[in-house]
mmCIF file of C-alpha atoms in Angstrom:
data_model
loop_
_atom_site.group_PDB
_atom_site.id
_atom_site.type_symbol
_atom_site.label_atom_id
_atom_site.label_comp_id
_atom_site.label_asym_id
_atom_site.label_seq_id
_atom_site.Cartn_x
_atom_site.Cartn_y
_atom_site.Cartn_z
ATOM 1 C CA UNK A 283 -11.940 10.899 -8.935
ATOM 2 C CA UNK A 284 -9.423 8.124 -7.245
ATOM 3 C CA UNK A 285 -6.847 6.511 -9.390
ATOM 4 C CA UNK A 286 -7.378 3.057 -8.379
ATOM 5 C CA UNK A 287 -3.944 1.090 -7.584
ATOM 6 C CA UNK A 288 -2.604 -2.678 -7.688
ATOM 7 C CA UNK A 289 0.325 -3.131 -5.535
ATOM 8 C CA UNK A 290 1.849 -5.791 -4.441
ATOM 9 C CA UNK A 291 4.278 -6.134 -1.377
ATOM 10 C CA UNK A 292 6.756 -9.126 -2.000
ATOM 11 C CA UNK A 293 7.595 -8.419 1.887
ATOM 12 C CA UNK A 294 10.968 -10.803 2.470
ATOM 13 C CA UNK A 295 10.346 -12.765 -0.925
ATOM 14 C CA UNK A 296 11.921 -13.184 -4.345
ATOM 15 C CA UNK A 297 15.262 -13.110 -5.817
ATOM 16 C CA UNK A 298 16.338 -11.596 -9.472
ATOM 17 C CA UNK A 299 14.721 -14.579 -11.292
ATOM 18 C CA UNK A 300 11.491 -13.497 -10.130
ATOM 19 C CA UNK A 301 11.420 -9.664 -11.844
ATOM 20 C CA UNK A 302 10.786 -11.819 -14.981
ATOM 21 C CA UNK A 303 7.194 -11.415 -13.334
ATOM 22 C CA UNK A 304 7.314 -7.975 -14.483
ATOM 23 C CA UNK A 305 7.909 -8.638 -18.304
ATOM 24 C CA UNK A 306 4.238 -10.665 -17.678
ATOM 25 C CA UNK A 307 2.392 -8.468 -16.220
ATOM 26 C CA UNK A 308 3.217 -5.602 -18.615
ATOM 27 C CA UNK A 309 2.541 -7.713 -21.296
ATOM 28 C CA UNK A 310 -1.197 -9.125 -19.956
ATOM 29 C CA UNK A 311 -2.096 -5.525 -19.121
ATOM 30 C CA UNK A 312 -0.341 -3.251 -21.586
ATOM 31 C CA UNK A 313 -3.357 -0.329 -20.675
ATOM 32 C CA UNK A 314 -4.828 -1.204 -17.671
ATOM 33 C CA UNK A 315 -7.204 0.853 -16.320
ATOM 34 C CA UNK A 316 -5.484 1.345 -12.701
ATOM 35 C CA UNK A 317 -1.727 1.682 -11.863
ATOM 36 C CA UNK A 318 -0.063 -1.256 -11.244
ATOM 37 C CA UNK A 319 2.908 -1.538 -8.317
ATOM 38 C CA UNK A 320 5.307 -4.136 -7.321
ATOM 39 C CA UNK A 321 7.063 -3.629 -3.852
ATOM 40 C CA UNK A 322 10.428 -6.339 -3.821
ATOM 41 C CA UNK A 323 12.996 -6.227 -1.321
ATOM 42 C CA UNK A 324 15.603 -3.302 -1.371
ATOM 43 C CA UNK A 325 18.144 -5.313 -3.274
ATOM 44 C CA UNK A 326 16.025 -5.826 -6.417
ATOM 45 C CA UNK A 327 14.237 -2.236 -6.427
ATOM 46 C CA UNK A 328 17.066 -1.240 -8.884
ATOM 47 C CA UNK A 329 16.384 -3.848 -11.158
ATOM 48 C CA UNK A 330 13.181 -3.774 -11.362
ATOM 49 C CA UNK A 331 13.090 -0.161 -12.128
ATOM 50 C CA UNK A 332 14.927 -1.110 -14.959
ATOM 51 C CA UNK A 333 12.733 -4.276 -16.163
ATOM 52 C CA UNK A 334 9.403 -1.933 -15.658
ATOM 53 C CA UNK A 335 10.654 0.855 -17.855
ATOM 54 C CA UNK A 336 9.278 -1.370 -20.853
ATOM 55 C CA UNK A 337 5.690 -1.351 -19.488
ATOM 56 C CA UNK A 338 3.890 0.992 -17.535
ATOM 57 C CA UNK A 339 4.362 -1.025 -13.979
ATOM 58 C CA UNK A 340 5.802 1.324 -11.419
ATOM 59 C CA UNK A 341 8.285 -0.239 -9.054
ATOM 60 C CA UNK A 342 8.032 0.913 -5.017
ATOM 61 C CA UNK A 343 9.615 0.398 -1.767
ATOM 62 C CA UNK A 344 8.809 -1.387 1.334
ATOM 63 C CA UNK A 345 10.185 0.870 4.015
ATOM 64 C CA UNK A 346 12.380 4.025 4.484
ATOM 65 C CA UNK A 347 14.359 5.858 6.586
ATOM 66 C CA UNK A 348 13.031 9.096 8.167
ATOM 67 C CA UNK A 349 16.162 10.874 7.947
ATOM 68 C CA UNK A 350 17.790 11.974 4.591
ATOM 69 C CA UNK A 351 21.384 10.983 5.902
ATOM 70 C CA UNK A 352 22.643 9.657 8.639
ATOM 71 C CA UNK A 353 24.463 7.004 10.818
ATOM 72 C CA UNK A 354 21.948 4.467 10.425
ATOM 73 C CA UNK A 355 23.313 1.268 9.946
ATOM 74 C CA UNK A 356 21.359 -0.842 7.734
ATOM 75 C CA UNK A 357 18.685 1.570 6.602
ATOM 76 C CA UNK A 358 17.688 3.466 3.623
ATOM 77 C CA UNK A 359 16.403 6.921 2.981
ATOM 78 C CA UNK A 360 13.363 8.009 0.722
ATOM 79 C CA UNK A 361 15.703 9.941 -1.368
ATOM 80 C CA UNK A 362 18.053 7.275 -2.176
ATOM 81 C CA UNK A 363 14.908 4.918 -3.489
ATOM 82 C CA UNK A 364 13.827 8.043 -5.037
ATOM 83 C CA UNK A 365 17.287 8.439 -7.161
ATOM 84 C CA UNK A 366 17.079 5.022 -8.294
ATOM 85 C CA UNK A 367 13.557 5.062 -9.921
ATOM 86 C CA UNK A 368 10.977 4.030 -6.881
ATOM 87 C CA UNK A 369 7.731 5.972 -7.039
ATOM 88 C CA UNK A 370 6.093 5.026 -3.854
ATOM 89 C CA UNK A 371 6.944 3.684 -0.480
ATOM 90 C CA UNK A 372 4.915 1.394 2.308
ATOM 91 C CA UNK A 373 4.916 2.835 5.779
ATOM 92 C CA UNK A 374 3.372 1.915 8.776
ATOM 93 C CA UNK A 375 2.749 -1.682 7.897
ATOM 94 C CA UNK A 376 1.781 -3.419 10.871
ATOM 95 C CA UNK A 377 4.548 -5.742 10.811
ATOM 96 C CA UNK A 378 6.839 -2.810 11.217
ATOM 97 C CA UNK A 379 4.634 -1.618 14.351
ATOM 98 C CA UNK A 380 4.503 -4.905 15.964
ATOM 99 C CA UNK A 381 7.767 -6.230 15.185
ATOM 100 C CA UNK A 382 9.792 -3.360 15.191
ATOM 101 C CA UNK A 383 7.869 -0.965 17.855
ATOM 102 C CA UNK A 384 7.294 1.567 15.024
ATOM 103 C CA UNK A 385 4.819 4.265 15.963
ATOM 104 C CA UNK A 386 1.752 6.277 14.436
ATOM 105 C CA UNK A 387 4.865 8.969 14.970
ATOM 106 C CA UNK A 388 7.354 6.834 13.029
ATOM 107 C CA UNK A 389 4.522 6.655 9.929
ATOM 108 C CA UNK A 390 4.462 10.179 9.738
ATOM 109 C CA UNK A 391 8.006 10.983 9.846
ATOM 110 C CA UNK A 392 8.917 8.370 6.984
ATOM 111 C CA UNK A 393 5.314 9.783 5.062
ATOM 112 C CA UNK A 394 7.006 13.153 4.847
ATOM 113 C CA UNK A 395 10.163 12.244 4.158
ATOM 114 C CA UNK A 396 8.799 10.169 1.058
ATOM 115 C CA UNK A 397 6.783 13.042 0.096
ATOM 116 C CA UNK A 398 9.738 15.319 0.766
ATOM 117 C CA UNK A 399 11.848 12.955 -2.057
ATOM 118 C CA UNK A 400 9.014 12.836 -4.345
ATOM 119 C CA UNK A 401 7.608 9.510 -3.353
ATOM 120 C CA UNK A 402 4.313 8.598 -2.851
ATOM 121 C CA UNK A 403 4.121 6.677 0.440
ATOM 122 C CA UNK A 404 1.228 4.387 1.256
ATOM 123 C CA UNK A 405 0.250 4.476 4.869
ATOM 124 C CA UNK A 406 -0.752 1.424 6.227
ATOM 125 C CA UNK A 407 -3.763 1.300 9.024
ATOM 126 C CA UNK A 408 -5.123 -2.053 11.061
ATOM 127 C CA UNK A 409 -6.733 -3.546 14.314
ATOM 128 C CA UNK A 410 -5.867 -6.633 15.831
ATOM 129 C CA UNK A 411 -8.402 -9.411 16.173
ATOM 130 C CA UNK A 412 -8.850 -8.387 19.854
ATOM 131 C CA UNK A 413 -9.414 -5.075 18.890
ATOM 132 C CA UNK A 414 -11.898 -5.940 16.394
ATOM 133 C CA UNK A 415 -13.580 -8.326 18.755
ATOM 134 C CA UNK A 416 -14.012 -5.438 21.449
ATOM 135 C CA UNK A 417 -15.846 -3.270 19.132
ATOM 136 C CA UNK A 418 -12.906 -1.074 18.836
ATOM 137 C CA UNK A 419 -11.781 -1.413 15.163
ATOM 138 C CA UNK A 420 -12.526 2.436 14.313
ATOM 139 C CA UNK A 421 -11.228 4.103 17.301
ATOM 140 C CA UNK A 422 -8.022 2.224 16.457
ATOM 141 C CA UNK A 423 -7.988 2.782 12.550
ATOM 142 C CA UNK A 424 -9.078 6.737 12.783
ATOM 143 C CA UNK A 425 -6.489 7.086 15.667
ATOM 144 C CA UNK A 426 -3.953 5.173 13.974
ATOM 145 C CA UNK A 427 -4.830 7.876 10.315
ATOM 146 C CA UNK A 428 -4.790 10.826 12.676
ATOM 147 C CA UNK A 429 -1.693 10.093 14.008
ATOM 148 C CA UNK A 430 0.270 8.786 10.618
ATOM 149 C CA UNK A 431 -0.855 10.626 7.751
ATOM 150 C CA UNK A 432 0.979 14.436 6.834
ATOM 151 C CA UNK A 433 -0.973 17.051 8.017
ATOM 152 C CA UNK A 434 -0.685 18.962 4.654
ATOM 153 C CA UNK A 435 -1.064 15.774 1.991
ATOM 154 C CA UNK A 436 -2.308 16.222 -1.373
ATOM 155 C CA UNK A 437 -4.137 14.015 -3.204
ATOM 156 C CA UNK A 438 -1.453 12.795 -5.443
ATOM 157 C CA UNK A 439 1.263 12.650 -2.542
ATOM 158 C CA UNK A 440 -0.763 10.202 -0.789
ATOM 159 C CA UNK A 441 -2.174 6.817 -0.277
ATOM 160 C CA UNK A 442 -3.970 4.648 2.134
ATOM 161 C CA UNK A 443 -4.279 1.164 2.760
ATOM 162 C CA UNK A 444 -6.441 -0.301 5.451
ATOM 163 C CA UNK A 445 -5.184 -3.961 6.582
ATOM 164 C CA UNK A 446 -6.779 -5.591 9.742
ATOM 165 C CA UNK A 447 -3.434 -7.168 11.108
ATOM 166 C CA UNK A 448 -5.201 -10.713 11.598
ATOM 167 C CA UNK A 449 -6.216 -11.075 7.833
ATOM 168 C CA UNK A 450 -2.781 -11.004 6.850
ATOM 169 C CA UNK A 451 -1.772 -13.568 5.362
ATOM 170 C CA UNK A 452 -4.422 -16.058 7.401
ATOM 171 C CA UNK A 453 -6.555 -16.430 4.673
ATOM 172 C CA UNK A 454 -9.446 -14.527 6.617
ATOM 173 C CA UNK A 455 -10.972 -11.194 5.748
ATOM 174 C CA UNK A 456 -13.645 -9.094 7.372
ATOM 175 C CA UNK A 457 -17.182 -9.264 6.138
ATOM 176 C CA UNK A 458 -18.147 -6.987 3.086
ATOM 177 C CA UNK A 459 -19.741 -5.121 5.155
ATOM 178 C CA UNK A 460 -16.966 -4.198 7.337
ATOM 179 C CA UNK A 461 -14.675 -3.395 5.010
ATOM 180 C CA UNK A 462 -17.323 -0.948 3.826
ATOM 181 C CA UNK A 463 -17.650 0.546 7.159
ATOM 182 C CA UNK A 464 -14.019 1.020 7.842
ATOM 183 C CA UNK A 465 -13.495 2.873 4.235
ATOM 184 C CA UNK A 466 -16.355 5.332 4.685
ATOM 185 C CA UNK A 467 -14.923 6.082 7.929
ATOM 186 C CA UNK A 468 -11.616 6.867 6.561
ATOM 187 C CA UNK A 469 -13.207 8.659 3.428
ATOM 188 C CA UNK A 470 -15.134 10.895 6.061
ATOM 189 C CA UNK A 471 -11.842 11.786 8.434
ATOM 190 C CA UNK A 472 -9.714 12.129 5.289
ATOM 191 C CA UNK A 473 -12.363 14.939 4.022
ATOM 192 C CA UNK A 474 -12.252 16.382 7.680
ATOM 193 C CA UNK A 475 -8.435 16.434 7.711
ATOM 194 C CA UNK A 476 -7.686 17.604 4.333
ATOM 195 C CA UNK A 477 -11.119 19.042 2.619
ATOM 196 C CA UNK A 478 -11.532 18.330 -0.664
ATOM 197 C CA UNK A 479 -8.258 16.789 -0.891
ATOM 198 C CA UNK A 480 -9.264 13.982 1.300
ATOM 199 C CA UNK A 481 -11.903 12.781 -1.141
ATOM 200 C CA UNK A 482 -9.537 12.063 -3.782
ATOM 201 C CA UNK A 483 -6.939 9.990 -1.677
ATOM 202 C CA UNK A 484 -6.769 6.562 -2.953
ATOM 203 C CA UNK A 485 -7.908 4.090 -0.427
ATOM 204 C CA UNK A 486 -6.663 0.483 -0.348
ATOM 205 C CA UNK A 487 -7.803 -2.907 1.260
ATOM 206 C CA UNK A 488 -5.420 -4.988 2.169
ATOM 207 C CA UNK A 489 -5.703 -8.756 4.094
ATOM 208 C CA UNK A 490 -5.525 -12.282 2.077
ATOM 209 C CA UNK A 491 -6.784 -10.439 -0.895
ATOM 210 C CA UNK A 492 -6.856 -13.601 -3.462
ATOM 211 C CA UNK A 493 -8.230 -13.903 -7.206
ATOM 212 C CA UNK A 494 -11.346 -15.337 -6.049
ATOM 213 C CA UNK A 495 -12.170 -12.281 -3.443
ATOM 214 C CA UNK A 496 -10.836 -9.723 -5.740
ATOM 215 C CA UNK A 497 -13.945 -8.757 -7.134
ATOM 216 C CA UNK A 498 -16.358 -8.412 -4.416
ATOM 217 C CA UNK A 499 -13.518 -5.998 -2.720
ATOM 218 C CA UNK A 500 -13.477 -3.660 -5.367
ATOM 219 C CA UNK A 501 -17.059 -3.277 -6.082
ATOM 220 C CA UNK A 502 -17.418 -1.808 -2.609
ATOM 221 C CA UNK A 503 -17.413 1.893 -2.355
ATOM 222 C CA UNK A 504 -14.637 3.668 -1.583
ATOM 223 C CA UNK A 505 -12.202 0.731 -2.507
ATOM 224 C CA UNK A 506 -9.607 2.231 -4.926
ATOM 225 C CA UNK A 507 -7.428 -0.840 -4.958
ATOM 226 C CA UNK A 508 -5.915 -3.513 -3.048
ATOM 227 C CA UNK A 509 -2.370 -3.459 -1.310
ATOM 228 C CA UNK A 510 -1.662 -7.377 -1.691
ATOM 229 C CA UNK A 511 1.037 -9.861 0.022
ATOM 230 C CA UNK A 512 1.395 -13.217 -1.182
ATOM 231 C CA UNK A 513 -1.204 -12.852 -4.385
ATOM 232 C CA UNK A 514 1.593 -10.787 -5.736
ATOM 233 C CA UNK A 515 4.391 -12.879 -5.944
ATOM 234 C CA UNK A 516 3.291 -14.640 -8.692
ATOM 235 C CA UNK A 517 1.965 -13.399 -12.056
ATOM 236 C CA UNK A 518 -0.692 -16.321 -12.155
ATOM 237 C CA UNK A 519 -2.596 -14.779 -8.684
ATOM 238 C CA UNK A 520 -1.258 -11.207 -9.041
ATOM 239 C CA UNK A 521 -3.139 -10.888 -12.859
ATOM 240 C CA UNK A 522 -6.543 -11.655 -12.355
ATOM 241 C CA UNK A 523 -6.427 -9.446 -9.384
ATOM 242 C CA UNK A 524 -5.502 -6.420 -11.837
ATOM 243 C CA UNK A 525 -8.225 -7.061 -14.007
ATOM 244 C CA UNK A 526 -10.383 -7.247 -11.189
ATOM 245 C CA UNK A 527 -9.978 -3.804 -10.490
ATOM 246 C CA UNK A 528 -9.067 -2.694 -13.588
ATOM 247 C CA UNK A 529 -12.913 -3.751 -14.633
ATOM 248 C CA UNK A 530 -14.177 -2.578 -11.236
#
């Protein structure tokens, strides 16, 4: 049975004052039927962990380096995030792949480092609009899956998130049939690669998830949660998404 997860990626947004949202979420969802995760910018992770300790909400990081230590100015290792109490880390996000040239090999190395440090990597996959229009979406996504996921992953050490690049922050989303097709293919390929472990890995959908469309997305088979961007920045938007997942 996959554990449902509502994950919020704040990206490069947020200040200390915004962490008051954690208290509101913990109060609104004291015993949710899903896990709740916030991934704020790195400078807020430690304080967010301390504040989240009052309830069940978890705190993660948005990226990590694949090395444990070294001369990597400006980078933070998975072990460093684990030391301050983070539980998850996002790897392979399209904004890292496109903006920094990160590859499937980089994503796998970071995911492997995260698992070694005791963090759960959220491995992101997704196609561009041109790849979708060319009918190549599934091939692109499954190639990313094969190259980005550590081969010895266990169900409780891995999350996979499908985020079509063209839907991130645009207000556009694939059709429900398109989302279902991708998630079904991801599930089948995870089972092929990991055996029955692959049947229990949580699969998230990301890309313009809003309160208005969340329930429909969560009703789809093999969708076990969401990786939410802009709508995770306020409790007003994120809370109904959490509730929709908890009710699904």
